[in-house]
Amino acid sequence: MKKSVTIRAFKVYGAYNPKYFPLKFLQILFHNCAPYFNLWLSSEIVTALYEGRGRKEVYILVAVTLIGNLVIHSMGALLYRNTDIQLKLLENEEAAAFNRKVLSLDYNKLEDPKIRQHRRKIIENAWVNFYGVQQMRHRMEILMESLVNFAFGLMLFGEMLSAILRVGFRKTGVLLLAAMLVCIGLNVVWNFIYDRKLSLYRAKIGEEMLEENRLGNVANTSGLDNRVYRQQDLINKLDEKCNKKHLEVFTEAQRKGFLYSIPTEAVLLAMNLCAYLIVVFYCVQGAFPVGSVIKYVGYLGRFTGSIGNFFRLISGMKDNEPYLQTYLDFLDIKNDMYQGSLAVEKRSDKRYDIEFKNVSFRYPGAEEDALKEINLKLKVGERLAVVGVNGSGKTTFIKLLCRLYDPSQGEIFMNDFNIRKYDYRQYLDIFSVVFQDYALLAMSLGCNVAAAGSWDTKKAERILEEVGFGERYAQMEKKLDTPIYKNFDEDGVNVSGGEAQKIALARALYREAPFIILDEPTAALDPIAEAEIYSRFDRIVGDKTAIYISHRLSSCRFCDRIAVFDKGRIVQIGTHEELLADVKGRYFELWHAQAQYYER
Ligand code: ADP
């Protein structure tokens, strides 16, 4: 399996833009045929002059050289431009495919620390050390160049060999050819060792640099915190440390590269010397005319160099394989959660009966269950409150309801079928959720409310009015086209926390899903403001089933039923009055503990 890593990665990567590699090959072909063409014609011109052929023939040869160069270079430039565009498309598609993979991951996998680390490693390998698919592309390009040079060289080598065979090898010639072969062998072996050593060294320092870069990235904190806590000094020091390490590593890598290159240069020099001697020797022996000396000497160096390069690349590709494997392993992560195919019936009566049966759930790697034996039936059209102190399992309950995670034990049913059986997208369409850490997009207000590129203006405006955004909206000149935030637009508006919440609430209402869930999006507000928003919101939701989550009991007292969560269990369920009547219950205890904050 290991052997095919590069080939598989190449197939996957090449498919991101199938035009790129064939076009690149053509460009390399044109780029590399220029020197051979010139060597060949120069040798013809010199031979023509040497043999005293007519001026006309020499002029024709010069004209062919000029026109040929014009054609080759124009084609080369054209191909270069196109390859560059195709490369951009390839890189864009590669990044998009990686993002698509991340976005399509099961939520539990996206949150899994091991998978997060896996993803970070791929990004760091590429950015910091240039390992992975980019390295493979780079090496493939050099490999193509070596092969093209090798092919051109082989043609000329064949031509030279047949010329030599005509006059016989001769003793000195055999010795020189043997010396040349030894030099090629040395070059191959050295290149193999050289590249391997450099690669291993780069991999080692790459790992060290990852740590340094992580430290450097600590600087990505809020600009406000930086100023208030005077974090600049701390961050500057980390930056300095990181830059110092970069410089050290870079200098050392250059030094090592220089040391390794000395034997390479020596062998190349010896190889070129042999090439000169061989060509001159056989020319003197009458194997070929004097003009051919230019041609053969010129290509022999390239030919032998391409053999060394070839081996160097093969060894380099091997060193890149673990990084390619990391990349492929990430693409191979299988989604196993959202495989259901059952269609969710579209019901105008919104009768979607949901029931939790004995559901327990433990987060991956956690020591304790976050939810324990939950049994709950959601009644259509009811207002259900989910209350409890922080960490009691309220959000986890919603995450399971939305199938962001599957229960570790027990089952959740909708209209008598396990929710796993439903097509996930259709299932998700029946919910509108405003999470505690909701986020708005730096796009137009309309985009944010409709969660789409186009919207129903009347509906969006009505909902914005209903959620209490009307006054602010009236001040917006561009209405629904007003860009939210100034990230991409100078005319963008910065909305306050409360306004952002209203937009998030409007987005949830715009979707018209049968279930609407508010998971403490108002936690940053004071208890009275939260209670007001919740009860106002409740007047708008109509006949939808609404679930309100809060750690503040007062916000939810209007609900039909209140489920009290404590340490992952539902410890009580009933109306506010019923629950408060149980003086030994958790609700009573919490109510009185919190009452001081919101009793008016
Ligand atoms: P609540 O919404 O009531 O504040 P949560 O449902 O967020 O509570 O959390 C319930 C428990 O699960 C807590 O102990 C919390 O630390 C834990 N928990 C929440 N999210 C994760 C997670 N992604 N990984 C591991 N444990 C988690």
XYZ file of C-alpha atoms and ligand atoms in Angstrom:
627
model
C 0.000 0.000 0.000
C 2.847 2.363 0.923
C 4.304 2.135 -2.551
C 1.270 3.647 -4.192
C 0.987 6.683 -1.890
C 2.592 9.135 -4.316
C 0.702 7.720 -7.279
C -2.629 7.885 -5.437
C -1.927 11.377 -4.155
C -0.950 12.421 -7.672
C -4.217 11.065 -9.068
C -6.272 12.822 -6.403
C -4.340 16.081 -6.750
C -4.176 15.986 -10.572
C -7.958 15.520 -10.720
C -8.420 18.930 -9.067
C -7.458 20.350 -12.459
C -6.818 17.674 -15.096
C -5.508 20.310 -17.543
C -2.580 21.391 -15.409
C -0.048 18.575 -15.676
C -0.413 17.923 -19.451
C -0.064 21.663 -20.094
C 2.901 21.913 -17.740
C 4.520 19.024 -19.567
C 4.123 20.835 -22.895
C 5.549 23.997 -21.397
C 8.554 22.105 -20.017
C 8.997 20.423 -23.402
C 9.136 23.756 -25.218
C 11.259 25.398 -22.579
C 13.806 22.605 -22.647
C 13.967 22.033 -26.374
C 15.324 25.571 -26.899
C 18.911 24.814 -25.748
C 19.036 21.617 -27.828
C 17.721 23.408 -30.875
C 20.328 26.133 -30.467
C 23.148 23.666 -29.837
C 22.144 21.703 -32.899
C 21.950 24.740 -35.182
C 25.119 26.336 -33.768
C 26.951 23.137 -34.534
C 25.514 23.095 -38.074
C 26.596 26.741 -38.603
C 30.120 26.118 -37.291
C 30.421 22.993 -39.446
C 29.150 24.894 -42.505
C 31.692 27.677 -41.906
C 34.485 25.210 -41.171
C 33.764 23.236 -44.310
C 33.616 26.467 -46.316
C 30.068 25.960 -47.540
C 28.341 28.788 -49.404
C 27.227 31.979 -47.618
C 23.651 31.313 -48.610
C 23.558 28.074 -46.647
C 25.023 29.805 -43.573
C 22.468 32.625 -43.824
C 19.631 30.100 -44.126
C 20.920 28.323 -41.013
C 21.083 31.630 -39.115
C 17.572 32.526 -40.281
C 16.265 29.099 -39.191
C 17.910 29.641 -35.791
C 16.266 33.038 -35.368
C 12.799 31.995 -36.574
C 12.983 28.744 -34.622
C 13.867 30.635 -31.450
C 11.056 33.076 -32.055
C 8.540 30.242 -32.430
C 9.875 28.282 -29.462
C 9.995 31.286 -27.158
C 6.579 32.601 -28.204
C 5.042 29.188 -27.697
C 6.925 28.871 -24.403
C 5.619 32.254 -23.193
C 2.064 31.416 -24.256
C 2.185 28.065 -22.547
C 3.785 29.584 -19.476
C 0.931 32.071 -19.131
C -1.676 29.358 -19.532
C 0.075 26.997 -17.151
C 0.228 29.742 -14.576
C -3.529 30.264 -14.830
C -4.131 26.525 -14.634
C -1.867 26.338 -11.590
C -3.944 28.977 -9.853
C -7.089 27.000 -10.663
C -5.440 23.824 -9.381
C -4.422 25.466 -6.118
C -7.857 27.067 -5.668
C -9.617 23.781 -6.263
C -7.253 21.975 -3.902
C -8.029 24.469 -1.146
C -11.750 24.312 -1.943
C -11.743 20.496 -1.884
C -10.013 20.552 1.501
C -12.601 23.019 2.833
C -15.418 20.940 1.400
C -14.047 17.936 3.216
C -13.877 19.864 6.483
C -17.414 21.213 6.027
C -18.819 17.820 5.154
C -17.308 16.073 8.179
C -19.698 14.684 10.720
C -19.955 17.277 13.464
C -18.624 14.872 16.083
C -15.541 14.355 13.908
C -15.099 18.069 13.326
C -15.033 18.535 17.096
C -12.805 15.528 17.728
C -9.435 16.836 19.041
C -7.523 14.149 17.130
C -9.125 15.147 13.839
C -8.573 18.824 14.571
C -4.904 18.073 15.115
C -4.779 16.009 11.940
C -6.210 18.927 9.975
C -3.826 21.408 11.584
C -0.869 19.164 10.754
C -1.725 19.145 7.053
C -2.002 22.923 6.991
C 1.216 23.373 8.961
C 3.111 20.831 6.846
C 2.161 22.779 3.750
C 2.684 26.290 5.105
C 5.711 25.856 7.257
C 7.619 23.065 5.546
C 6.137 22.928 2.075
C 5.468 19.212 2.487
C 2.525 17.304 1.104
C 0.790 17.829 -2.214
C 2.593 21.074 -3.076
C 5.940 19.375 -2.620
C 4.720 16.496 -4.792
C 3.689 18.919 -7.538
C 7.047 20.656 -7.389
C 8.898 17.354 -7.597
C 6.679 16.061 -10.402
C 7.543 19.157 -12.414
C 11.268 18.643 -11.911
C 10.807 14.968 -12.762
C 9.113 15.916 -16.035
C 11.993 18.297 -16.768
C 14.548 15.558 -16.081
C 12.692 13.117 -18.304
C 12.500 15.637 -21.153
C 16.231 16.375 -20.849
C 16.941 12.696 -20.630
C 14.921 11.982 -23.794
C 16.591 14.799 -25.786
C 19.967 13.739 -24.456
C 19.373 10.106 -25.330
C 18.627 11.012 -28.959
C 21.882 12.939 -29.281
C 23.775 10.294 -27.349
C 22.544 7.690 -29.855
C 23.667 9.916 -32.721
C 27.100 10.406 -31.136
C 27.466 6.704 -30.356
C 26.726 5.662 -33.935
C 29.330 8.202 -35.122
C 31.865 6.763 -32.636
C 31.072 3.188 -33.729
C 32.050 4.131 -37.270
C 35.643 4.918 -36.199
C 35.822 2.360 -33.356
C 35.984 2.987 -29.590
C 39.821 3.127 -29.220
C 41.581 2.517 -25.910
C 41.723 6.151 -24.720
C 38.082 6.614 -25.646
C 37.049 3.540 -23.648
C 38.993 4.837 -20.623
C 37.324 8.239 -20.902
C 33.883 6.689 -21.305
C 34.551 4.479 -18.262
C 35.597 7.566 -16.237
C 32.424 9.254 -17.367
C 30.316 6.306 -16.236
C 32.037 6.358 -12.835
C 31.240 10.067 -12.535
C 27.586 9.419 -13.446
C 27.464 6.654 -10.810
C 29.004 8.964 -8.201
C 26.596 11.711 -9.117
C 23.621 9.384 -8.780
C 24.749 7.979 -5.421
C 25.683 11.391 -4.042
C 22.441 12.955 -5.184
C 20.561 10.163 -3.516
C 22.397 10.624 -0.215
C 22.458 14.408 -0.493
C 18.783 14.810 -1.007
C 17.883 12.259 1.611
C 20.092 13.950 4.192
C 18.707 17.357 3.397
C 15.149 16.055 3.458
C 15.600 14.393 6.826
C 17.215 17.525 8.178
C 14.371 19.651 6.838
C 11.801 17.298 8.354
C 13.566 17.538 11.726
C 13.738 21.313 11.778
C 10.225 21.444 10.364
C 8.908 19.736 13.484
C 10.850 22.182 15.673
C 9.543 25.129 13.701
C 5.960 23.983 14.098
C 6.249 24.556 17.823
C 7.779 27.984 17.292
C 5.091 28.969 14.817
C 2.375 27.900 17.200
C 3.876 30.210 19.794
C 4.001 32.975 17.182
C 0.293 32.446 16.470
C -0.631 33.125 20.065
C -0.673 36.725 18.907
C -4.083 36.089 17.307
C -5.938 37.393 20.311
C -8.473 40.144 20.544
C -7.153 43.628 19.874
C -9.064 44.854 22.921
C -7.513 42.326 25.300
C -4.072 43.167 23.932
C -4.489 46.773 24.856
C -6.231 46.389 28.189
C -3.808 43.762 29.493
C -0.774 45.258 27.747
C -0.107 41.953 26.002
C 1.994 43.617 23.286
C 5.253 43.040 25.159
C 4.482 39.389 25.671
C 3.491 38.964 22.035
C 6.504 40.923 20.765
C 8.786 38.663 22.773
C 7.148 35.547 21.318
C 7.484 37.036 17.835
C 11.138 37.871 18.436
C 11.809 34.357 19.670
C 10.028 32.892 16.688
C 11.903 35.128 14.203
C 15.235 34.373 15.861
C 14.602 30.665 15.594
C 13.546 31.075 11.943
C 16.786 32.879 11.155
C 18.903 30.280 12.985
C 17.209 27.420 11.215
C 17.361 29.135 7.843
C 21.067 29.958 8.222
C 21.851 26.397 9.293
C 19.828 24.959 6.399
C 21.705 27.196 3.946
C 25.043 26.160 5.469
C 24.168 22.478 5.211
C 22.888 22.958 1.654
C 26.169 24.688 0.734
C 28.308 21.933 2.305
C 26.346 19.218 0.543
C 26.562 21.055 -2.753
C 30.413 21.054 -2.806
C 30.744 17.329 -3.701
C 27.840 17.710 -6.149
C 29.649 20.526 -7.933
C 32.931 18.577 -7.922
C 31.314 15.524 -9.506
C 29.516 17.693 -12.078
C 32.814 19.370 -12.942
C 34.512 15.987 -13.390
C 31.592 14.829 -15.523
C 31.822 17.900 -17.751
C 35.575 17.449 -18.068
C 35.091 13.841 -19.188
C 32.391 14.978 -21.630
C 34.807 17.551 -23.164
C 37.624 15.056 -23.446
C 35.414 12.360 -24.990
C 33.917 14.687 -27.553
C 37.234 16.315 -28.473
C 38.960 12.930 -28.623
C 36.433 11.415 -31.040
C 36.311 14.589 -33.088
C 40.097 14.384 -33.505
C 39.597 10.724 -34.444
C 37.281 11.923 -37.226
C 34.027 10.494 -35.802
C 32.188 13.779 -36.381
C 32.867 17.276 -37.703
C 34.256 20.027 -35.497
C 30.891 21.786 -35.240
C 29.400 18.807 -33.466
C 31.792 19.409 -30.557
C 29.574 22.310 -29.449
C 26.457 20.212 -29.717
C 27.739 17.113 -27.930
C 29.608 18.932 -25.167
C 26.545 21.050 -24.449
C 24.036 18.256 -24.159
C 26.278 15.654 -22.481
C 26.392 17.717 -19.277
C 22.602 18.128 -19.288
C 22.074 14.479 -20.105
C 24.217 13.165 -17.272
C 22.887 15.839 -14.899
C 19.316 14.722 -15.610
C 20.200 11.157 -14.545
C 21.444 12.441 -11.146
C 18.397 14.663 -10.781
C 16.103 11.778 -11.519
C 17.426 9.698 -8.625
C 17.448 12.654 -6.325
C 13.786 13.240 -7.042
C 12.826 9.631 -6.482
C 14.446 9.714 -3.031
C 12.809 13.092 -2.275
C 9.432 11.760 -3.250
C 9.844 8.892 -0.827
C 10.535 11.349 2.004
C 7.362 13.232 1.166
C 5.237 10.087 1.356
C 4.379 10.256 5.079
C 3.049 13.787 4.514
C 1.022 12.674 1.509
C -0.310 9.813 3.600
C -1.437 12.300 6.267
C -3.235 14.265 3.546
C -4.899 11.189 2.030
C -5.867 9.845 5.462
C -7.740 13.077 6.114
C -9.612 12.847 2.810
C -10.391 9.220 3.628
C -12.116 9.991 6.924
C -15.485 8.412 6.500
C -18.698 10.051 7.590
C -20.836 7.521 9.318
C -23.434 9.689 10.996
C -25.506 11.209 8.274
C -26.289 8.212 6.117
C -30.061 8.074 6.591
C -32.229 8.183 3.480
C -35.774 8.325 4.802
C -37.538 11.453 3.510
C -38.964 13.812 6.113
C -42.636 14.265 5.357
C -43.619 17.888 4.755
C -46.536 18.440 7.112
C -48.611 21.587 7.155
C -49.917 20.623 10.628
C -46.264 20.544 11.865
C -46.925 17.206 13.556
C -43.416 16.067 14.193
C -43.467 14.017 17.382
C -40.059 13.713 18.901
C -39.204 11.405 21.745
C -35.981 10.768 23.675
C -35.977 7.207 24.986
C -33.478 6.415 27.671
C -30.798 8.564 26.020
C -27.308 8.862 27.499
C -24.368 10.579 25.904
C -20.673 10.882 26.633
C -18.336 13.203 24.697
C -15.377 11.436 23.063
C -12.574 11.153 25.618
C -14.743 12.407 28.530
C -14.839 10.472 31.785
C -18.483 11.055 32.566
C -21.756 11.077 30.678
C -22.955 14.588 29.816
C -26.522 13.259 29.524
C -27.908 10.406 31.578
C -31.013 8.373 30.793
C -33.072 11.168 29.281
C -36.718 10.315 28.627
C -38.733 13.124 27.118
C -41.500 13.518 24.608
C -41.806 16.884 22.859
C -45.400 17.902 22.390
C -46.233 19.587 19.091
C -46.829 23.323 19.455
C -45.730 23.455 23.108
C -43.285 25.826 24.756
C -40.698 23.753 26.503
C -38.094 25.283 28.761
C -34.844 23.510 29.452
C -33.303 24.968 32.583
C -30.417 24.121 34.853
C -27.122 25.505 36.021
C -24.179 25.821 33.610
C -22.753 22.442 32.672
C -25.947 20.532 33.470
C -26.309 19.235 29.870
C -28.795 21.646 28.281
C -26.777 22.412 25.121
C -25.779 18.762 24.772
C -29.484 17.895 24.770
C -30.019 20.272 21.829
C -26.965 18.950 20.008
C -28.425 15.460 20.200
C -31.845 16.681 19.147
C -30.254 18.250 16.034
C -28.217 15.089 15.501
C -24.897 16.885 15.798
C -24.028 13.871 17.933
C -25.645 10.466 18.215
C -26.587 9.096 21.640
C -24.084 6.741 23.248
C -27.079 4.813 24.572
C -30.815 4.917 23.942
C -32.617 6.304 20.907
C -34.344 9.418 19.671
C -37.475 8.964 17.594
C -39.369 11.219 15.262
C -42.807 10.052 14.159
C -41.903 6.489 15.240
C -38.594 6.267 13.344
C -35.147 6.595 14.839
C -33.912 10.018 13.716
C -30.788 8.331 12.284
C -32.958 6.885 9.535
C -33.897 10.286 8.113
C -32.088 12.162 5.398
C -29.989 14.475 7.544
C -30.517 17.682 5.575
C -34.256 17.218 5.532
C -34.250 16.373 9.228
C -32.225 19.478 10.029
C -34.665 21.603 8.010
C -37.327 21.161 10.701
C -35.191 23.077 13.226
C -34.231 26.694 13.637
C -31.664 27.108 16.363
C -30.069 30.225 17.771
C -27.010 28.944 19.574
C -25.299 30.702 22.419
C -22.243 31.341 20.263
C -24.149 32.169 17.071
C -22.205 34.085 14.436
C -23.292 36.563 11.793
C -21.663 36.731 8.394
C -19.822 39.816 7.188
C -22.384 40.060 4.395
C -25.570 42.030 3.791
C -28.336 42.166 6.389
C -30.642 40.405 3.915
C -28.130 37.563 3.469
C -27.919 37.190 7.210
C -31.662 37.115 7.783
C -32.446 34.787 4.874
C -29.227 32.734 5.218
C -29.170 32.888 1.413
C -28.109 35.165 -1.428
C -31.668 36.300 -2.187
C -34.592 37.078 0.087
C -38.228 38.009 0.388
C -37.942 41.707 1.317
C -41.410 42.026 2.850
C -41.028 38.935 4.989
C -37.518 39.886 6.145
C -38.608 43.429 7.047
C -41.681 42.170 8.912
C -39.594 39.752 10.967
C -36.936 42.374 11.723
C -39.720 44.631 12.983
C -41.164 41.809 15.093
C -37.881 41.008 16.812
C -37.465 44.681 17.732
C -34.908 45.669 15.104
C -37.317 48.075 13.389
C -35.930 51.341 14.747
C -32.360 50.509 13.831
C -33.486 49.231 10.457
C -35.216 52.521 9.687
C -31.825 54.264 10.028
C -30.189 51.957 7.496
C -30.058 53.680 4.115
C -29.291 50.566 2.152
C -31.980 48.606 4.000
C -31.495 44.850 3.541
C -28.442 45.498 1.358
C -26.614 47.083 4.286
C -23.360 45.211 4.843
C -22.971 43.901 8.382
C -19.526 44.710 9.841
C -16.839 46.658 8.080
C -14.657 43.671 7.123
C -15.212 44.059 3.394
C -17.076 47.288 3.035
C -16.469 50.809 4.293
C -20.241 51.350 4.359
C -20.681 48.325 6.588
C -22.342 48.818 9.964
C -21.090 47.507 13.248
C -24.006 46.137 15.220
C -24.102 45.954 18.996
C -24.393 42.617 20.845
C -28.123 43.138 21.388
C -28.702 44.076 17.728
C -26.731 41.074 16.535
C -28.941 38.871 18.709
C -32.027 40.338 17.100
C -30.658 39.586 13.627
C -29.871 36.029 14.734
C -33.412 35.672 16.065
C -34.802 37.051 12.801
C -32.744 34.473 10.895
C -34.273 31.691 12.983
C -37.800 32.974 12.373
C -37.258 33.567 8.655
C -36.582 29.876 8.172
C -40.123 28.972 9.244
C -39.048 25.627 10.661
C -41.608 23.762 12.792
C -39.192 23.739 15.758
C -37.523 26.822 17.074
C -34.822 26.607 19.690
C -33.129 29.405 21.592
C -30.022 28.172 23.369
C -29.263 31.120 25.641
C -28.338 33.535 22.860
C -29.177 36.184 25.402
C -26.876 34.932 28.161
C -24.808 38.114 27.929
C -27.867 40.247 28.737
C -29.168 40.908 32.220
C -31.893 38.551 33.488
C -34.720 41.052 33.035
C -33.754 41.876 29.448
C -33.468 38.164 28.702
C -36.915 37.447 30.142
C -38.363 40.265 28.024
C -36.753 38.999 24.832
C -37.894 35.440 25.495
C -41.505 36.390 26.122
C -41.577 38.799 23.170
C -40.106 36.117 20.975
C -42.738 33.739 22.228
C -45.510 35.951 20.943
C -43.981 35.747 17.455
C -43.338 32.024 17.156
C -47.051 31.207 16.693
C -47.907 27.534 16.380
C -44.300 26.351 16.216
C -42.850 24.090 18.863
C -40.416 26.235 20.822
C -37.628 25.171 23.154
C -36.098 27.812 25.377
C -32.875 27.146 27.191
C -31.655 29.161 30.076
C -29.822 28.877 33.319
C -32.129 31.664 34.564
C -35.426 30.201 35.627
C -37.289 33.497 35.458
C -36.843 33.758 31.677
C -38.840 30.616 31.099
C -41.631 30.741 33.626
C -44.187 31.395 30.900
C -43.489 28.015 29.240
C -45.994 25.148 29.124
C -43.480 22.736 30.595
C -40.127 23.226 32.239
C -37.541 20.432 32.229
C -34.984 20.874 34.982
C -31.562 19.496 34.128
C -29.083 18.633 36.820
C -25.768 16.857 36.231
C -26.978 15.493 32.918
C -30.339 14.213 34.169
C -33.863 15.601 33.930
C -34.667 15.792 37.621
C -38.047 17.520 37.364
C -40.564 18.411 34.712
C -43.777 20.425 34.942
C -45.209 23.947 34.881
C -43.608 26.749 36.870
C -46.305 26.522 39.542
C -46.093 22.728 39.799
C -42.345 22.790 40.123
C -42.314 25.583 42.636
C -44.820 23.662 44.746
C -42.247 20.935 45.322
C -40.277 22.586 48.087
C -37.692 19.822 48.126
C -37.130 19.955 44.395
C -34.138 21.406 42.527
C -36.348 23.995 40.829
C -37.492 25.421 44.151
C -33.897 25.580 45.350
C -32.659 27.279 42.173
C -35.607 29.651 41.986
C -35.007 30.982 45.462
C -31.280 31.153 44.953
C -31.774 33.260 41.808
C -34.837 35.232 42.913
C -32.808 38.011 44.502
C -31.483 38.993 41.044
C -34.779 39.540 39.332
C -37.478 40.124 41.862
C -38.624 43.642 41.202
P -25.017 23.506 29.613
O -25.534 23.794 28.256
O -26.067 23.098 30.580
O -24.189 24.619 30.173
P -23.395 21.530 28.278
O -24.382 20.665 27.598
O -22.701 22.548 27.468
O -24.071 22.225 29.547
O -22.290 20.628 28.979
C -22.601 19.451 29.707
C -21.271 18.789 30.121
O -20.589 18.318 28.981
C -20.332 19.725 30.859
O -19.700 18.994 31.884
C -19.327 20.128 29.785
O -18.061 20.384 30.353
C -19.291 18.881 28.921
N -18.977 19.211 27.519
C -19.636 20.120 26.769
N -19.117 20.154 25.510
C -18.126 19.238 25.481
C -17.212 18.787 24.473
N -17.243 19.268 23.206
N -16.315 17.832 24.808
C -16.296 17.315 26.061
N -17.121 17.693 27.053
C -18.032 18.637 26.789
